[in-house]
Amino acid sequence: DYESALGRDCTTLSRHVLQQLQSFSADAQDLSALMSRIALAGKLISRHLSRAGLMEGVLGFTGDVNVQGESVKKLDVYANDVFISVFKQSGLVCRLASEEMEKPYYIPENCPIGRYTLLYDPIDGSSNTDINMSLGSIFAIRQQEGNDLDGEAKDLLQLGSKQIAAGYILYGPSTILVYSIGKGVHSFTLDPSLGEFILSEENIQLPQHGSVYSVNEGNFWQWDESIREYIRYVHRTEGYTARYSGAMVGDIHRILVQGGVFLYPGTVKKPEGKIRLLYESAPLAFLVEQAGGRAITGTQDIMDVVPEKLHQRTPLIIGSKDDVALVESFIQRHAQAQ
Ligand code: P6P
């Protein structure tokens, strides 16, 4: 029958979402269509990245500084524009909130209020853009609740558990899309010859423990003593190895597959750390928890953090349950000693 003929080779993302939802309701169709548009954004960005070095004016800086005070890469702007353009006429989302935009971008025409909101980091790890290293896009989907008349998107400032779906696209040797709608974590690999993301793994589960710890040790002297104690421990204990790429999506994907822990702790000067809550930590926490892992700030689950601001940062310790618990034990021991 056709199922065996198609088999796994042709389980596309849109079909998989409908299978997951076991429904063909309008909402299910919308979510499936929404995920397909995210896949389209991923294909466009992947193609652009693969040719970046061949085209004039793609790499390098725009010369602007974004609202976060970071110098903007041309690829940041390109990727942000791709997400806006693929959703503009989709009628699926009313609002896009991105690291690259101070305020959310509203899509008023033919889009009834109360639909989905897409929160995303269009290119995460842009320090890697000009050196041909892996990069990622991170996304979260939330429901727009209320009328948001003041445009402040206050309805987005809610727990990570209010996320409807989340995931990332990893632009590496192959382009992989990993997502969850709360029913497990599944990965798709882009087949450039088909122009389709094809199912590569279902119900991914993080190992309980892994040997990898992933952190920028260049910040060692800016960390709290508890984190320095943890680092000294893994330095002197057999069985740990350091891996850090400078682009979080690749580091997180390694941990999703092999286990271990990724840390971006706060520093004495910036206790809130660097990673953004609503479109980086929260979607990754949603995904990792669905895969049987954990994600904490150091003192609370990422999924329980209620943001006060759209671009709020949090410290992030995320990965295998045992490895996150080990970091947490150093933090707790130091808190008791205070
Ligand atoms: P640092 C990229 O800017 C990013 O948000 C993550 O992708 C990455 O892990 C981290 O920042 C790198 O920051 O301070 O270690 O260079």
Coordinates of C-alpha atoms and ligand atoms in Angstrom, one line a residue:
D1 CA 0.0 0.0 0.0
Y2 CA 1.1 3.6 -0.4
E3 CA 2.0 3.9 3.3
S4 CA 4.7 1.3 2.9
A5 CA 5.9 2.8 -0.4
L6 CA 6.2 6.2 1.2
G7 CA 7.3 4.9 4.6
R8 CA 9.5 7.2 6.7
D9 CA 11.3 8.5 3.6
C10 CA 8.5 10.9 3.0
T11 CA 7.2 11.9 6.4
T12 CA 7.2 15.6 5.9
L13 CA 6.9 18.1 8.7
S14 CA 3.4 19.1 7.9
R15 CA 2.2 15.5 7.8
H16 CA 4.0 14.8 11.0
V17 CA 2.3 17.7 12.9
L18 CA -1.1 16.4 11.8
Q19 CA -0.2 12.9 12.9
Q20 CA 1.0 14.3 16.3
L21 CA -2.3 16.2 16.8
Q22 CA -4.3 13.2 15.5
S23 CA -6.7 15.8 14.1
F24 CA -7.5 17.6 11.0
S25 CA -9.3 20.4 12.8
A26 CA -8.8 24.0 11.7
D27 CA -6.4 24.6 14.6
A28 CA -4.4 21.5 13.7
Q29 CA -4.3 22.5 10.1
D30 CA -3.1 26.0 11.1
L31 CA -0.4 24.7 13.4
S32 CA 0.8 22.3 10.6
A33 CA 0.8 25.2 8.1
L34 CA 2.6 27.4 10.6
M35 CA 5.3 24.7 11.1
S36 CA 5.6 24.5 7.3
R37 CA 6.2 28.2 7.1
I38 CA 9.0 27.9 9.7
A39 CA 10.5 25.1 7.5
L40 CA 10.3 27.5 4.5
A41 CA 12.2 30.1 6.5
G42 CA 14.7 27.5 7.4
K43 CA 15.2 26.5 3.7
L44 CA 15.6 30.1 2.6
I45 CA 18.1 30.9 5.4
S46 CA 20.0 27.6 4.8
R47 CA 20.3 28.3 1.1
H48 CA 21.5 31.9 1.8
L49 CA 24.1 30.7 4.3
S50 CA 25.4 28.0 2.0
R51 CA 26.1 30.7 -0.7
A52 CA 27.1 33.6 1.7
G53 CA 30.7 33.5 0.8
L54 CA 29.9 33.6 -2.9
M55 CA 27.7 36.7 -3.0
E56 CA 28.8 40.2 -2.4
G57 CA 27.4 42.1 0.6
V58 CA 26.0 39.1 2.5
L59 CA 28.7 38.7 5.2
G60 CA 30.0 41.2 7.6
F61 CA 28.3 44.0 9.6
T62 CA 25.6 46.4 8.6
G63 CA 27.2 49.1 10.6
D64 CA 24.1 49.4 12.9
V65 CA 23.8 48.5 16.5
N66 CA 20.6 46.8 17.6
V67 CA 18.4 47.5 20.5
Q68 CA 20.6 45.2 22.6
G69 CA 23.6 47.3 21.9
E70 CA 25.1 44.5 19.7
S71 CA 26.6 45.2 16.3
V72 CA 24.2 43.8 13.7
K73 CA 25.4 41.3 11.1
K74 CA 23.9 41.5 7.6
L75 CA 22.7 37.9 8.1
D76 CA 20.8 38.8 11.2
V77 CA 18.8 41.3 9.2
Y78 CA 18.4 39.0 6.3
A79 CA 17.1 36.1 8.5
N80 CA 14.8 38.4 10.4
D81 CA 13.3 39.7 7.2
V82 CA 12.8 36.1 5.9
F83 CA 10.7 35.2 8.9
I84 CA 8.6 38.3 8.5
S85 CA 8.1 37.7 4.8
V86 CA 7.1 34.1 5.0
F87 CA 4.5 34.9 7.7
K88 CA 3.3 38.2 6.3
Q89 CA 0.5 36.9 4.1
S90 CA 0.1 33.6 5.9
G91 CA -2.8 34.7 8.1
L92 CA -1.4 32.3 10.7
V93 CA 0.3 34.7 13.1
C94 CA -0.6 38.2 14.2
R95 CA 2.7 39.1 15.7
L96 CA 6.3 38.3 15.4
A97 CA 8.7 39.1 18.3
S98 CA 12.4 38.8 17.6
E99 CA 15.8 39.6 19.1
E100 CA 16.3 41.9 16.1
M101 CA 13.2 44.1 16.8
E102 CA 12.6 46.2 19.9
K103 CA 8.9 46.0 19.5
P104 CA 6.9 43.1 18.0
Y105 CA 6.0 43.3 14.3
Y106 CA 2.2 43.2 13.9
I107 CA 0.5 41.7 10.8
P108 CA -2.9 43.4 10.9
E109 CA -4.1 42.7 7.4
N110 CA -6.4 39.6 7.1
C111 CA -5.4 38.3 10.5
P112 CA -8.0 38.0 13.2
I113 CA -6.8 38.9 16.7
G114 CA -6.3 36.0 19.0
R115 CA -4.1 33.9 16.6
Y116 CA -0.6 32.7 17.1
T117 CA 2.4 34.8 18.0
L118 CA 5.9 33.7 16.8
L119 CA 8.9 34.5 19.0
Y120 CA 12.2 33.8 17.4
D121 CA 15.9 34.4 17.2
P122 CA 16.5 34.4 13.5
I123 CA 20.2 33.7 13.6
D124 CA 21.6 32.6 16.9
G125 CA 25.4 32.6 17.1
S126 CA 25.9 35.4 14.6
S127 CA 29.6 35.6 15.7
N128 CA 29.9 32.4 13.7
T129 CA 28.4 33.8 10.4
D130 CA 31.7 34.9 8.8
I131 CA 33.7 31.8 9.7
N132 CA 31.4 29.1 8.2
M133 CA 30.6 27.5 11.5
S134 CA 27.2 26.1 12.5
L135 CA 24.4 28.6 13.2
G136 CA 20.8 28.2 14.3
S137 CA 17.4 29.7 14.4
I138 CA 15.3 29.3 17.6
F139 CA 11.5 29.7 17.6
A140 CA 8.5 29.5 20.0
I141 CA 4.8 29.7 19.3
R142 CA 2.4 31.2 21.8
Q143 CA -1.3 32.1 21.6
Q144 CA -2.1 35.7 21.4
E145 CA -4.4 36.3 24.4
G146 CA -6.3 39.6 24.8
N147 CA -6.2 42.6 22.5
D148 CA -2.8 43.8 23.3
L149 CA -4.1 47.3 22.5
D150 CA -1.0 49.1 23.7
G151 CA 1.3 47.1 21.5
E152 CA 3.4 46.2 24.5
A153 CA 2.7 42.5 24.0
K154 CA 2.1 42.1 27.8
D155 CA 0.2 38.8 27.1
L156 CA 3.5 37.3 26.0
L157 CA 5.1 37.8 29.4
Q158 CA 4.0 34.4 30.7
L159 CA 5.4 31.1 31.8
G160 CA 7.3 28.9 29.4
S161 CA 4.5 26.3 29.9
K162 CA 2.2 28.6 27.9
Q163 CA 4.3 27.8 24.8
I164 CA 2.3 25.8 22.2
A165 CA 5.3 24.7 20.2
A166 CA 9.0 25.3 20.1
G167 CA 12.1 24.2 18.3
Y168 CA 15.2 25.2 16.4
I169 CA 16.8 24.9 13.0
L170 CA 20.5 23.9 13.0
Y171 CA 22.4 25.1 9.9
G172 CA 25.3 22.6 10.0
P173 CA 26.8 20.1 7.6
S174 CA 23.1 19.3 7.0
T175 CA 20.2 21.5 8.0
I176 CA 18.1 19.9 10.7
L177 CA 14.8 21.1 12.2
V178 CA 14.0 19.9 15.7
Y179 CA 10.5 20.7 17.1
S180 CA 7.9 19.7 19.7
I181 CA 4.3 20.6 20.1
G182 CA 4.3 19.0 23.6
K183 CA 4.1 15.5 22.3
G184 CA 7.8 14.5 22.3
V185 CA 10.8 15.9 20.3
H186 CA 11.3 15.0 16.6
S187 CA 14.0 15.9 14.1
F188 CA 13.8 16.4 10.4
T189 CA 16.7 16.7 8.0
L190 CA 16.5 18.9 4.9
D191 CA 16.8 17.0 1.7
P192 CA 18.0 19.7 -0.7
S193 CA 17.1 17.5 -3.7
L194 CA 13.5 17.4 -2.6
G195 CA 13.4 20.8 -0.9
E196 CA 11.7 19.1 2.0
F197 CA 12.4 18.4 5.7
I198 CA 12.1 14.6 6.0
L199 CA 11.6 12.9 9.4
S200 CA 14.9 11.6 10.7
E201 CA 14.2 10.8 14.4
E202 CA 11.0 10.6 16.5
N203 CA 10.6 10.9 20.3
I204 CA 14.2 11.9 20.9
Q205 CA 15.2 11.3 24.6
L206 CA 18.3 12.9 26.1
P207 CA 20.6 10.5 27.9
Q208 CA 20.3 10.8 31.7
H209 CA 24.0 11.8 31.8
G210 CA 26.6 12.8 29.3
S211 CA 30.3 13.6 29.4
V212 CA 30.0 17.0 27.7
Y213 CA 30.0 20.3 29.6
S214 CA 29.6 23.3 27.3
V215 CA 30.5 26.7 28.6
N216 CA 32.7 29.7 27.7
E217 CA 35.5 29.2 30.2
G218 CA 36.8 32.6 29.2
N219 CA 34.3 34.0 31.6
F220 CA 35.7 31.9 34.5
W221 CA 36.7 34.9 36.7
Q222 CA 33.4 36.7 36.2
W223 CA 31.3 33.8 37.5
D224 CA 30.0 33.2 41.1
E225 CA 32.2 31.0 43.2
S226 CA 29.6 28.1 43.0
I227 CA 30.1 27.9 39.2
R228 CA 33.9 28.1 39.5
E229 CA 33.7 25.2 42.0
Y230 CA 31.6 23.1 39.5
I231 CA 34.2 23.8 36.8
R232 CA 37.1 22.8 39.1
Y233 CA 35.2 19.6 39.8
V234 CA 34.7 18.6 36.2
H235 CA 38.3 19.6 35.5
R236 CA 39.7 17.2 38.1
T237 CA 37.1 14.4 37.6
E238 CA 37.6 11.6 35.0
G239 CA 34.9 11.3 32.3
Y240 CA 34.2 15.0 31.4
T241 CA 35.0 16.8 28.2
A242 CA 34.5 20.4 27.1
R243 CA 32.8 21.3 23.9
Y244 CA 31.8 25.0 23.1
S245 CA 31.1 26.3 19.6
G246 CA 30.0 29.9 20.2
A247 CA 26.6 29.1 18.7
M248 CA 24.2 27.7 21.3
V249 CA 21.9 25.7 18.9
G250 CA 24.8 23.5 17.8
D251 CA 25.9 23.0 21.4
I252 CA 22.4 22.2 22.5
H253 CA 21.9 19.7 19.6
R254 CA 25.1 17.9 20.6
I255 CA 23.6 17.6 24.2
L256 CA 20.2 16.5 22.9
V257 CA 22.0 13.6 21.0
Q258 CA 24.8 12.7 23.4
G259 CA 23.8 14.1 26.7
G260 CA 25.7 16.6 29.0
V261 CA 25.0 20.2 30.0
F262 CA 25.2 23.6 28.5
L263 CA 25.7 26.6 30.8
Y264 CA 25.5 30.3 30.2
P265 CA 25.7 31.5 33.9
G266 CA 25.2 35.0 35.1
T267 CA 28.3 37.0 35.9
V268 CA 29.0 39.3 38.9
K269 CA 28.4 42.2 36.5
K270 CA 25.5 40.7 34.6
P271 CA 23.7 38.3 37.1
E272 CA 20.9 37.9 34.5
G273 CA 23.4 36.4 32.0
K274 CA 23.3 36.8 28.2
I275 CA 20.7 34.4 26.9
R276 CA 17.2 35.8 26.1
L277 CA 14.3 34.2 28.0
L278 CA 11.3 34.4 25.6
Y279 CA 12.9 33.3 22.3
E280 CA 16.0 31.4 23.4
S281 CA 15.9 29.9 27.0
A282 CA 12.2 29.2 27.1
P283 CA 11.9 27.4 23.7
L284 CA 15.0 25.4 24.4
A285 CA 13.7 24.5 27.9
F286 CA 10.4 23.4 26.4
L287 CA 12.2 21.1 24.0
V288 CA 14.8 19.7 26.4
E289 CA 12.1 19.0 29.1
Q290 CA 10.0 17.2 26.4
A291 CA 13.2 15.1 25.7
G292 CA 13.5 14.2 29.4
G293 CA 16.1 16.8 30.3
R294 CA 16.0 19.9 32.5
A295 CA 16.6 23.6 32.2
I296 CA 17.1 26.0 35.1
T297 CA 18.3 29.5 35.8
G298 CA 20.3 28.1 38.7
T299 CA 17.6 28.7 41.3
Q300 CA 14.4 27.9 39.4
D301 CA 13.1 26.1 36.3
I302 CA 13.3 28.2 33.2
M303 CA 9.7 27.1 32.4
D304 CA 8.6 28.8 35.7
V305 CA 10.2 32.2 35.0
V306 CA 7.6 34.9 34.4
P307 CA 9.2 37.5 32.3
E308 CA 8.8 41.2 33.0
K309 CA 10.2 42.4 29.7
L310 CA 10.1 41.0 26.1
H311 CA 13.9 41.0 25.8
Q312 CA 14.6 39.8 29.3
R313 CA 17.7 37.6 29.8
T314 CA 18.2 34.6 32.2
P315 CA 21.1 32.5 33.3
L316 CA 20.8 29.1 31.6
I317 CA 21.9 25.6 32.7
I318 CA 20.3 23.1 30.4
G319 CA 20.7 19.4 29.4
S320 CA 20.7 15.9 31.0
K321 CA 18.9 15.6 34.3
D322 CA 21.9 14.3 36.2
D323 CA 24.3 16.9 34.8
V324 CA 22.0 19.9 35.5
A325 CA 21.4 18.5 39.0
L326 CA 25.2 18.4 39.6
V327 CA 25.6 22.1 38.7
E328 CA 22.5 22.9 40.8
S329 CA 24.1 21.1 43.8
F330 CA 27.1 23.4 43.7
I331 CA 24.8 26.5 43.6
Q332 CA 22.7 25.2 46.5
R333 CA 25.7 24.3 48.6
H334 CA 27.1 27.8 48.2
A335 CA 23.7 29.3 48.9
Q336 CA 23.6 27.4 52.2
A337 CA 27.1 28.4 53.1
Q338 CA 26.2 32.1 52.7
Ligands
P6P1 P1 29.9 34.1 24.3 C1 25.4 33.8 20.4 O1 25.5 35.2 20.4 C2 24.9 33.4 21.7 O2 23.7 33.9 22.1 C3 24.8 31.9 21.8 O3 24.4 31.3 20.5 C4 26.2 31.5 22.2 O4 26.2 30.2 22.8 C5 26.6 32.6 23.1 O5 25.9 33.7 22.7 C6 28.1 32.9 22.9 O6 28.4 33.9 23.8 O7 29.8 35.2 25.4 O8 30.4 32.8 24.9 O9 30.7 34.6 23.1

